[in-house]
């Protein structure tokens, strides 16, 4: 059985979340004045953000936001990659994390418990209505096929009216999500829907998040808020809605493709006698260094040429890669993924299979 280490701060947060009112009146009866932590105070001017489906990505995003709030509390240096962005008038300070199973609830406690002292984080198991009612912003992080079931639960649509819904669900665009909600009233949409595509590196605040440009554009304050949320977990870029599927393939799925490359590099090194753990660490750090050069503006082709001395060892390895058709294979993987991530074409023919 896994063990959880509960810090005094964490226990206090949990007790306040579960029995805050009772604890406060008990202490007041004893003549003790209680100061509710800022983030627990419903009137602190902060927003409530509810993560609907707080699994791998929900935890990564929430962890990034809480981490950035902890940076703001403990240090004057910001880790923002987009430091010049407009700061929204109001920021999230209370968080609801919704899941179905006890195991998923436990996972949130285990992975985010140490950050809960920087804001109020409530884990909601098998309860979506109240957290959505409490929310100013709803982050839709469940699997795409679950969205319809969740949004059509009794009361959810009413609870979402007038709010900001941000979806990270691959293959769903804002029109499809809107179609699961009541129609707009008097030309006003039921709620504001934004679509974003982060990736799993959000967990280390190194995501490349692509956000779909909304039509009509989001109000400036809403766009600032969406940008703020995702710049907590890495870089942010806005793109035309029709380019979201290819962005999902490159940025959302990309870490899986790169992981295969790292595994392959390590496999070759292990085959030549390098200890397994050393091989994975060396491959990962080598990749990190290479991305540093690329992000500094170096073109990949020039980088490759710089490393391959004529008559040297690298060029011999490169010839093997070309013989194996690595470029074509990787490019085809991105094309195939793009088709699978495209809303209307999701179940259509594979792009790499020639038409019959
Ligand atoms: N994984 C990735 O790298 C990326 C994923 N995405 C997108 O992010 C989304 C989430 O993916 P991922 O985090 O991997 O998925 P996970 O399966 O890890 O997380 C989904 C979460 O949703 C919860 N959930 C399911 N149904 C309900 C419900 N009715 N009420 C409340 N919670 C519910 C699940 O809880 P429980 O476990 O208890 O059922 C689980 O915690 C997907 O739409 C995907 O397209 C986008 C970019 C990258
Ligand atoms: O493959 C998936 O379903 C998700 C979407 C983007 C990355 N992984």
CSV table of N, CA, C and O and ligand atoms in Angstrom, one decimal, residues 170 197 248 252-253, ligand 2:
chain,number,residue,atom,x,y,z
A,170,UNK,N,-8.2,17.0,-27.8
A,170,UNK,CA,-7.7,16.9,-29.2
A,170,UNK,C,-8.9,16.5,-30.0
A,170,UNK,O,-9.8,15.7,-29.6
A,197,UNK,N,-4.0,23.6,-27.1
A,197,UNK,CA,-3.3,22.3,-27.2
A,197,UNK,C,-1.9,22.4,-26.5
A,197,UNK,O,-0.9,22.8,-27.1
A,248,UNK,N,-1.6,20.0,-32.9
A,248,UNK,CA,-1.8,18.9,-31.9
A,248,UNK,C,-0.8,17.7,-32.2
A,248,UNK,O,-0.2,17.2,-31.3
A,252,UNK,N,1.3,18.4,-29.2
A,252,UNK,CA,0.6,17.6,-28.3
A,252,UNK,C,1.2,16.1,-28.3
A,252,UNK,O,1.5,15.6,-27.2
A,253,UNK,N,1.3,15.6,-29.5
A,253,UNK,CA,1.8,14.2,-29.6
A,253,UNK,C,3.3,14.1,-29.7
A,253,UNK,O,3.9,13.1,-29.4
B,2,LIG,O1,-3.1,11.0,-28.3
B,2,LIG,C1,-3.9,11.6,-27.6
B,2,LIG,O2,-5.1,11.3,-27.5
B,2,LIG,C2,-3.4,12.9,-26.9
B,2,LIG,C3,-3.7,14.1,-27.6
B,2,LIG,C4,-2.4,14.8,-27.8
B,2,LIG,C5,-1.4,14.0,-27.2
B,2,LIG,N1,-2.0,12.9,-26.7
